[in-house]
């Protein structure tokens, strides 16, 4: 794979970003990228530690005159969300990311870019190799599985870090410093009922599908009124079922619990004698729904496909009815707003995934809140709805919130440095997304932490792009911030 970013600045940041992009690194598949970090540290002559989970810590001694300064931890995660367009043949298990310089932005070819969070790792490595930078002792902490379970940060060993301050580079907007984040957990609703013999003498099979929705990050973009594919197609199927005797054969919607679902399909069976009128009605309903929702998402697409299916099994009508009702009743979107910051989401849920797991219909809902008691209340609300529909459930362990710290030398220095360097005010915020700072704080509760980062747009979607000039600006800022933490 040729180097496409050779002319971008800062050269070494983009060099490392491109090297990372060559390595498949979906959550749970991080061994290769973890080993790359070990090899890179050894080439730089630096101390490196790889734990049993493949988390990495690379240490560099303080520069001259900073020997007595409190140590700083630079932190990011090595995994990425792997989403692609429907017409992409990209294989995330074997293929590197195909990078494209598009004017002022860096993006990928029909896939997620992996700037979330490859840019943190690239900046960290560039700083570690540059012996002209003034800084306290640095520890570069790079974790695994941030995008799925936060398992890397949650499973962090208690005695491997010595720094007193931590700079997480996993935020995505210039001029903002994050100083708190939401905690979260997932709830699985599981139908115990399996398929039974299909009691239609001469069935035909159809796939009804919604796709091409915008989607997005289920935390950072949950307040933007993005359409949820699982909700949209469920509403459509519910309407059709009132007029036709259809049976459910399969369902699949959403791919990640931290992404707003962009597509969902129902596979249904119907008697051949009714199939012509059914397909006619489907197309009519499709048009109505497209008109209903195109103001929210102009790219919304509905499709009906006839399936060559010899299956003689489907879910019972009772299961189908309960499923439609459950998806309809489960909330998705903002639950409450922060009282102190009324424009910041306090709690939300995302009806993220509906699919068959071990032949059982499973619905996965992800919950977030920056206040633990509100998260518990939202969980109770969701669980009660599931119980009302006579469905079993499991609640995942989740990840902890990162609480706002009233007194923070790191935050104050970060804000002052930004103002001095760019003559711009830096805004302080608490975000509605899970950051690893919360998980790390369970092991290192006294750490003074902030989260920063360059402009990255449409993360967790194939439209993800990173502003090139913003990377240069933020690298300059990070170097200056380290210098000021004497």
Coordinates of C-alpha atoms in Angstrom, one line a residue:
X1 CA 0.0 0.0 0.0
X2 CA 1.6 3.3 -1.1
X3 CA 1.9 6.2 1.2
X4 CA -0.8 8.8 0.3
X5 CA -0.3 11.2 3.2
X6 CA 3.4 12.0 2.7
X7 CA 2.8 15.7 2.0
X8 CA 0.4 16.3 4.9
X9 CA 1.6 18.2 8.0
X10 CA 2.5 17.3 10.7
X11 CA 4.4 14.8 8.6
X12 CA 5.2 12.3 11.4
X13 CA 1.6 12.4 12.8
X14 CA 0.2 11.5 9.4
X15 CA 3.0 9.0 8.8
X16 CA 1.9 7.0 11.9
X17 CA -1.8 7.5 11.1
X18 CA -1.2 5.9 7.7
X19 CA 0.9 3.0 9.2
X20 CA -2.0 2.3 11.6
X21 CA -4.5 2.5 8.8
X22 CA -2.7 -0.4 7.1
X23 CA -3.5 -2.7 10.0
X24 CA -7.0 -4.2 10.4
X25 CA -8.1 -3.2 13.9
X26 CA -11.8 -3.7 14.5
X27 CA -12.7 -4.1 18.2
X28 CA -11.7 -7.5 19.4
X29 CA -9.1 -7.9 16.6
X30 CA -6.3 -5.7 18.0
X31 CA -3.4 -8.1 18.4
X32 CA -1.6 -7.0 15.2
X33 CA -1.9 -3.3 15.9
X34 CA -0.9 -3.9 19.5
X35 CA 2.3 -5.7 18.3
X36 CA 3.0 -2.9 15.9
X37 CA 3.0 -0.5 18.9
X38 CA 5.4 -2.7 20.8
X39 CA 7.7 -2.9 17.8
X40 CA 7.6 0.9 17.3
X41 CA 8.4 1.6 20.9
X42 CA 11.4 -0.8 20.7
X43 CA 12.7 0.9 17.5
X44 CA 12.5 4.2 19.4
X45 CA 14.4 2.7 22.3
X46 CA 11.6 3.3 24.8
X47 CA 10.3 1.1 27.6
X48 CA 7.0 -0.6 26.6
X49 CA 4.6 -2.9 28.4
X50 CA 1.9 -5.0 26.7
X51 CA -0.6 -6.5 29.1
X52 CA -2.6 -9.7 28.7
X53 CA -5.5 -7.8 27.0
X54 CA -3.1 -6.2 24.5
X55 CA -3.3 -2.7 26.1
X56 CA 0.0 -0.8 25.6
X57 CA 2.0 1.6 27.8
X58 CA 5.0 3.3 26.3
X59 CA 7.2 5.4 28.7
X60 CA 9.5 8.2 27.9
X61 CA 11.6 10.1 30.5
X62 CA 11.1 13.8 31.2
X63 CA 13.1 16.2 29.2
X64 CA 15.7 18.5 30.8
X65 CA 14.3 20.7 33.6
X66 CA 11.1 18.7 33.8
X67 CA 12.4 15.9 35.9
X68 CA 10.5 17.0 39.0
X69 CA 7.2 17.8 37.1
X70 CA 4.2 15.5 37.6
X71 CA 4.0 12.9 34.9
X72 CA 1.5 13.1 32.0
X73 CA -0.4 10.2 30.4
X74 CA -1.4 10.6 26.8
X75 CA -4.3 8.2 26.0
X76 CA -6.3 6.9 23.2
X77 CA -7.6 3.5 21.9
X78 CA -6.3 1.4 19.1
X79 CA -9.6 -0.1 17.9
X80 CA -12.1 1.4 15.5
X81 CA -15.8 1.1 14.5
X82 CA -15.9 -0.8 11.2
X83 CA -18.9 0.4 9.1
X84 CA -19.1 0.4 5.3
X85 CA -21.4 1.3 2.5
X86 CA -23.6 -1.4 1.1
X87 CA -21.7 -1.5 -2.2
X88 CA -18.3 -1.7 -0.6
X89 CA -16.3 -5.0 -0.8
X90 CA -13.9 -4.0 1.9
X91 CA -13.0 -6.8 4.4
X92 CA -12.2 -5.3 7.8
X93 CA -10.5 -8.5 8.9
X94 CA -7.9 -8.5 6.2
X95 CA -7.9 -5.1 4.4
X96 CA -6.2 -1.9 5.5
X97 CA -8.2 1.4 5.2
X98 CA -8.1 3.0 1.8
X99 CA -7.3 6.6 2.6
X100 CA -8.4 9.5 0.4
X101 CA -7.2 13.1 0.7
X102 CA -10.4 15.1 -0.3
X103 CA -9.5 18.8 -0.4
X104 CA -9.3 19.9 3.3
X105 CA -10.3 16.6 4.7
X106 CA -9.0 13.0 5.0
X107 CA -11.6 10.3 4.5
X108 CA -11.8 6.6 3.5
X109 CA -13.1 4.8 0.5
X110 CA -16.7 3.9 1.5
X111 CA -15.7 2.9 5.0
X112 CA -15.1 4.5 8.4
X113 CA -11.8 6.3 8.6
X114 CA -10.6 5.2 12.0
X115 CA -9.6 8.7 13.0
X116 CA -11.6 7.6 16.0
X117 CA -9.2 6.9 17.6
X118 CA -6.1 6.4 15.4
X119 CA -5.3 10.1 15.5
X120 CA -4.6 9.9 19.2
X121 CA -2.2 7.0 18.7
X122 CA -0.5 8.8 15.8
X123 CA 0.0 12.0 17.8
X124 CA 1.3 10.1 20.8
X125 CA 3.9 8.2 18.7
X126 CA 5.0 11.4 16.9
X127 CA 5.6 13.1 20.3
X128 CA 7.4 10.1 21.7
X129 CA 9.9 10.0 18.8
X130 CA 10.6 13.8 18.8
X131 CA 13.4 14.6 21.2
X132 CA 13.1 18.4 20.7
X133 CA 9.8 18.6 22.6
X134 CA 9.9 19.8 26.2
X135 CA 7.7 17.7 28.5
X136 CA 7.3 16.0 31.8
X137 CA 7.6 12.2 31.9
X138 CA 5.2 10.8 29.3
X139 CA 3.3 7.5 29.3
X140 CA 1.4 6.7 26.2
X141 CA -1.5 4.5 27.1
X142 CA -3.3 2.8 24.2
X143 CA -6.3 0.6 25.0
X144 CA -8.3 -2.1 23.3
X145 CA -12.1 -2.6 22.8
X146 CA -13.1 1.0 23.5
X147 CA -15.8 0.9 20.9
X148 CA -17.5 -2.2 22.2
X149 CA -17.1 -3.0 25.9
X150 CA -14.4 -0.5 27.1
X151 CA -12.8 -3.8 28.2
X152 CA -9.3 -2.5 27.8
X153 CA -9.8 0.5 30.1
X154 CA -12.0 -1.4 32.6
X155 CA -9.4 -4.2 32.8
X156 CA -6.5 -1.9 33.2
X157 CA -3.9 -3.0 35.8
X158 CA -3.7 -0.8 38.9
X159 CA 0.0 -0.4 39.1
X160 CA 1.3 0.2 35.5
X161 CA 0.8 4.0 35.4
X162 CA 2.6 6.6 37.5
X163 CA 1.5 9.9 35.9
X164 CA -0.7 12.4 37.8
X165 CA -2.5 13.9 34.8
X166 CA -4.1 12.3 31.8
X167 CA -4.8 13.8 28.4
X168 CA -7.3 11.7 26.4
X169 CA -7.2 12.6 22.7
X170 CA -10.6 11.1 21.8
X171 CA -12.7 14.2 21.4
X172 CA -13.8 15.4 18.0
X173 CA -14.3 19.2 18.1
X174 CA -11.8 22.0 18.1
X175 CA -12.0 24.6 20.9
X176 CA -13.7 22.3 23.3
X177 CA -12.2 20.5 26.3
X178 CA -14.2 17.7 27.8
X179 CA -14.1 17.2 31.6
X180 CA -16.8 14.7 32.2
X181 CA -18.7 12.0 30.3
X182 CA -21.7 9.6 30.5
X183 CA -21.7 6.1 31.8
X184 CA -23.7 3.4 30.1
X185 CA -24.9 -0.2 29.9
X186 CA -26.8 -2.4 27.5
X187 CA -30.0 -4.4 27.9
X188 CA -30.8 -7.4 25.8
X189 CA -34.5 -8.5 25.3
X190 CA -34.5 -12.2 24.3
X191 CA -37.5 -14.0 22.9
X192 CA -37.3 -17.7 24.0
X193 CA -39.7 -18.7 21.3
X194 CA -38.1 -20.4 18.3
X195 CA -39.6 -20.8 14.8
X196 CA -42.3 -23.3 14.2
X197 CA -43.7 -25.0 11.1
X198 CA -45.0 -22.5 8.6
X199 CA -48.8 -23.1 8.2
X200 CA -49.1 -21.5 4.7
X201 CA -49.7 -24.1 1.9
X202 CA -48.1 -22.1 -0.9
X203 CA -45.9 -19.4 0.6
X204 CA -43.9 -16.8 -1.1
X205 CA -41.1 -14.9 0.7
X206 CA -40.2 -11.2 0.6
X207 CA -37.6 -9.0 2.2
X208 CA -38.8 -5.6 3.2
X209 CA -35.9 -3.2 4.0
X210 CA -35.1 0.3 4.9
X211 CA -31.5 1.5 4.3
X212 CA -29.2 4.4 3.6
X213 CA -30.2 6.3 6.7
X214 CA -27.7 8.7 8.1
X215 CA -27.1 7.0 11.4
X216 CA -24.3 8.3 13.6
X217 CA -22.9 8.1 17.1
X218 CA -25.5 7.0 19.6
X219 CA -24.1 9.3 22.2
X220 CA -22.8 12.4 20.6
X221 CA -25.5 12.6 18.0
X222 CA -28.5 11.1 19.8
X223 CA -30.1 14.6 20.2
X224 CA -30.0 15.3 16.4
X225 CA -33.3 13.5 15.7
X226 CA -31.7 11.0 13.4
X227 CA -34.1 8.3 12.2
X228 CA -33.7 4.8 13.7
X229 CA -34.0 2.1 11.0
X230 CA -35.4 -0.4 13.5
X231 CA -38.2 1.9 14.5
X232 CA -39.0 3.0 10.9
X233 CA -39.4 -0.4 9.4
X234 CA -41.2 -1.7 12.4
X235 CA -43.8 1.0 12.0
X236 CA -44.2 0.1 8.3
X237 CA -44.5 -3.7 9.0
X238 CA -47.1 -3.0 11.7
X239 CA -49.3 -1.1 9.2
X240 CA -49.0 -3.9 6.6
X241 CA -49.8 -6.6 9.1
X242 CA -53.2 -5.1 9.7
X243 CA -54.2 -5.9 6.1
X244 CA -52.2 -9.0 5.3
X245 CA -51.6 -12.4 7.0
X246 CA -47.8 -12.3 6.9
X247 CA -45.4 -14.4 9.0
X248 CA -41.9 -13.4 10.2
X249 CA -39.0 -15.6 9.0
X250 CA -36.0 -13.4 9.8
X251 CA -35.1 -9.9 11.0
X252 CA -31.9 -7.9 11.2
X253 CA -31.3 -4.3 12.0
X254 CA -28.3 -2.3 13.2
X255 CA -24.8 -3.5 13.6
X256 CA -23.2 -1.8 16.7
X257 CA -24.7 -0.8 20.0
X258 CA -23.0 2.6 19.9
X259 CA -24.3 3.5 16.4
X260 CA -27.8 4.7 15.5
X261 CA -29.0 1.9 13.1
X262 CA -28.9 2.8 9.4
X263 CA -30.7 -0.2 8.0
X264 CA -33.1 -3.0 8.9
X265 CA -35.0 -5.7 7.1
X266 CA -37.8 -8.1 7.9
X267 CA -38.1 -11.3 5.9
X268 CA -41.8 -12.4 5.7
X269 CA -43.9 -15.1 4.2
X270 CA -47.3 -14.7 2.6
X271 CA -49.7 -16.9 0.7
X272 CA -49.0 -16.8 -3.0
X273 CA -52.6 -15.9 -3.8
X274 CA -52.2 -12.6 -1.8
X275 CA -48.6 -11.8 -2.9
X276 CA -49.6 -9.6 -5.9
X277 CA -51.9 -7.3 -3.9
X278 CA -49.3 -7.4 -1.1
X279 CA -46.4 -6.2 -3.2
X280 CA -48.7 -3.5 -4.7
X281 CA -49.6 -2.3 -1.2
X282 CA -46.0 -2.4 0.0
X283 CA -44.9 -0.1 -2.8
X284 CA -47.7 2.3 -1.9
X285 CA -46.7 2.3 1.8
X286 CA -43.1 2.7 0.9
X287 CA -43.9 5.9 -1.0
X288 CA -46.0 7.2 1.9
X289 CA -43.2 6.5 4.4
X290 CA -40.6 8.1 2.2
X291 CA -42.7 11.3 2.0
X292 CA -43.2 11.1 5.7
X293 CA -39.6 10.9 6.6
X294 CA -37.6 12.4 3.8
X295 CA -37.4 15.8 5.6
X296 CA -35.5 14.1 8.3
X297 CA -33.3 12.0 6.0
X298 CA -33.4 12.7 2.3
X299 CA -31.5 9.5 1.4
X300 CA -34.0 7.2 3.1
X301 CA -34.5 4.1 0.8
X302 CA -37.1 1.3 0.9
X303 CA -36.8 -1.9 -1.0
X304 CA -38.9 -5.1 -1.4
X305 CA -37.1 -8.2 -2.8
X306 CA -38.6 -11.5 -3.6
X307 CA -36.6 -14.3 -1.9
X308 CA -35.9 -17.7 -3.2
X309 CA -36.6 -19.4 0.1
X310 CA -37.6 -23.0 0.7
X311 CA -37.9 -22.6 4.4
X312 CA -40.9 -24.1 6.0
X313 CA -40.5 -22.3 9.4
X314 CA -41.5 -19.0 10.8
X315 CA -42.2 -17.4 14.1
X316 CA -45.7 -17.7 15.5
X317 CA -48.1 -14.9 15.1
X318 CA -48.0 -14.2 18.9
X319 CA -44.2 -13.7 18.8
X320 CA -44.6 -11.5 15.7
X321 CA -47.2 -9.3 17.4
X322 CA -45.2 -9.0 20.6
X323 CA -42.0 -8.1 18.7
X324 CA -43.8 -5.4 16.8
X325 CA -45.3 -4.0 19.9
X326 CA -42.1 -4.2 21.9
X327 CA -40.1 -2.3 19.2
X328 CA -42.8 0.2 19.0
X329 CA -43.0 0.8 22.7
X330 CA -39.3 0.8 23.5
X331 CA -38.1 4.4 23.6
X332 CA -35.1 5.6 21.6
X333 CA -33.4 9.0 21.8
X334 CA -33.0 11.6 24.5
X335 CA -34.4 10.7 27.9
X336 CA -33.4 13.7 30.1
X337 CA -31.2 16.9 29.8
X338 CA -28.7 18.2 32.3
X339 CA -30.2 20.7 34.7
X340 CA -26.9 22.6 35.0
X341 CA -26.3 22.6 31.2
X342 CA -29.8 22.4 29.5
X343 CA -28.3 22.0 26.0
X344 CA -26.4 18.8 27.1
X345 CA -28.0 15.4 27.1
X346 CA -28.0 13.8 30.6
X347 CA -29.5 10.4 29.6
X348 CA -30.6 8.6 26.5
X349 CA -31.1 5.2 25.0
X350 CA -30.5 3.7 21.5
X351 CA -32.6 0.9 20.2
X352 CA -29.5 -0.4 18.5
X353 CA -29.7 -3.9 17.2
X354 CA -32.5 -6.4 16.4
X355 CA -31.4 -9.8 15.1
X356 CA -31.5 -13.6 15.6
X357 CA -28.9 -14.9 18.0
X358 CA -28.9 -18.7 18.4
X359 CA -32.3 -18.7 16.5
X360 CA -33.8 -16.4 19.1
X361 CA -35.0 -12.8 18.4
X362 CA -32.8 -10.5 20.4
X363 CA -33.2 -6.7 20.8
X364 CA -30.1 -4.8 22.1
X365 CA -30.7 -1.4 23.6
X366 CA -27.8 0.8 24.8
X367 CA -28.3 3.3 27.7
X368 CA -26.2 6.3 28.7
X369 CA -26.3 8.8 31.5
X370 CA -23.9 11.1 33.3
X371 CA -25.9 10.6 36.5
X372 CA -25.9 7.0 37.9
X373 CA -29.4 7.3 39.5
X374 CA -30.9 8.4 36.2
X375 CA -29.3 5.5 34.4
X376 CA -30.8 3.1 37.0
X377 CA -34.3 4.7 36.5
X378 CA -34.0 4.4 32.7
X379 CA -32.9 0.8 33.0
X380 CA -36.0 0.1 35.2
X381 CA -38.2 1.8 32.6
X382 CA -36.8 -0.4 29.8
X383 CA -36.9 -3.6 31.8
X384 CA -40.6 -3.0 32.7
X385 CA -41.6 -2.6 29.1
X386 CA -39.7 -5.8 28.2
X387 CA -41.5 -7.7 31.1
X388 CA -44.9 -6.4 29.9
X389 CA -44.3 -8.1 26.6
X390 CA -43.4 -11.4 28.3
X391 CA -39.9 -11.4 27.1
X392 CA -36.7 -12.3 29.0
X393 CA -33.9 -9.9 29.4
X394 CA -30.2 -9.5 30.4
X395 CA -28.5 -6.3 31.7
X396 CA -24.8 -5.9 30.8
X397 CA -22.2 -4.6 33.3
X398 CA -21.6 -1.4 31.3
X399 CA -19.0 1.3 31.9
X400 CA -18.8 4.0 34.5
X401 CA -19.4 7.8 34.2
X402 CA -16.6 10.3 34.4
X403 CA -17.6 12.9 37.0
X404 CA -16.7 16.6 36.7
X405 CA -13.7 17.7 38.9
X406 CA -14.3 21.1 40.4
X407 CA -10.6 21.8 40.8
X408 CA -8.3 20.9 37.9
X409 CA -4.8 22.2 37.2
X410 CA -4.8 20.4 33.9
X411 CA -8.1 21.9 32.8
X412 CA -7.0 25.4 33.7
X413 CA -3.7 25.0 32.0
X414 CA -5.3 23.6 28.9
X415 CA -7.8 26.5 28.6
X416 CA -5.0 29.1 29.2
X417 CA -2.7 27.5 26.7
X418 CA -5.3 27.5 24.0
X419 CA -6.1 31.1 24.6
X420 CA -2.4 32.1 24.6
X421 CA -1.6 30.1 21.5
X422 CA -4.6 30.9 19.3
X423 CA -6.3 33.9 20.9
X424 CA -9.5 31.9 21.1
X425 CA -11.6 30.8 24.1
X426 CA -11.8 27.1 24.8
X427 CA -15.2 25.9 25.9
X428 CA -15.5 23.4 28.8
X429 CA -18.1 20.7 28.5
X430 CA -19.4 17.4 29.8
X431 CA -20.4 15.1 26.9
X432 CA -23.1 12.5 26.4
X433 CA -20.8 9.7 25.2
X434 CA -18.8 7.1 27.0
X435 CA -15.1 8.1 27.3
X436 CA -12.5 5.8 28.7
X437 CA -11.7 8.4 31.3
X438 CA -14.5 7.1 33.4
X439 CA -13.3 3.5 33.2
X440 CA -9.7 4.6 33.9
X441 CA -10.7 6.6 36.9
X442 CA -12.0 3.4 38.6
X443 CA -8.4 2.2 38.7
X444 CA -6.7 5.6 39.1
X445 CA -9.3 7.8 40.9
X446 CA -6.9 10.7 41.7
X447 CA -6.0 11.4 38.0
X448 CA -6.6 14.9 36.8
X449 CA -8.1 14.3 33.3
X450 CA -9.2 16.1 30.2
X451 CA -10.2 15.1 26.7
X452 CA -9.4 17.0 23.5
X453 CA -9.1 16.4 19.8
X454 CA -9.2 17.8 16.3
X455 CA -12.2 18.2 14.1
X456 CA -13.6 14.8 13.1
X457 CA -17.1 14.5 11.5
X458 CA -19.7 11.7 11.1
X459 CA -17.8 9.2 13.2
X460 CA -19.1 5.6 13.2
X461 CA -20.4 6.1 9.6
X462 CA -18.7 5.6 6.2
X463 CA -18.9 9.4 5.9
X464 CA -16.3 9.9 8.6
X465 CA -13.8 12.6 7.8
X466 CA -11.0 14.5 9.6
X467 CA -10.0 18.1 9.0
X468 CA -6.3 18.1 8.0
X469 CA -5.6 21.7 9.2
X470 CA -7.2 20.8 12.5
X471 CA -4.8 18.0 13.1
X472 CA -1.9 20.3 12.6
X473 CA -3.4 22.9 14.9
X474 CA -4.1 20.4 17.6
X475 CA -0.7 18.8 17.5
X476 CA 0.9 22.2 17.9
X477 CA -1.5 22.8 20.8
X478 CA -0.7 19.4 22.5
X479 CA 3.1 20.1 22.2
X480 CA 2.6 23.5 23.8
X481 CA 0.4 22.1 26.5
X482 CA 3.0 19.6 27.5
X483 CA 5.6 22.4 27.7
X484 CA 3.3 24.3 30.0
X485 CA 2.8 21.4 32.4
X486 CA 6.2 22.0 34.0

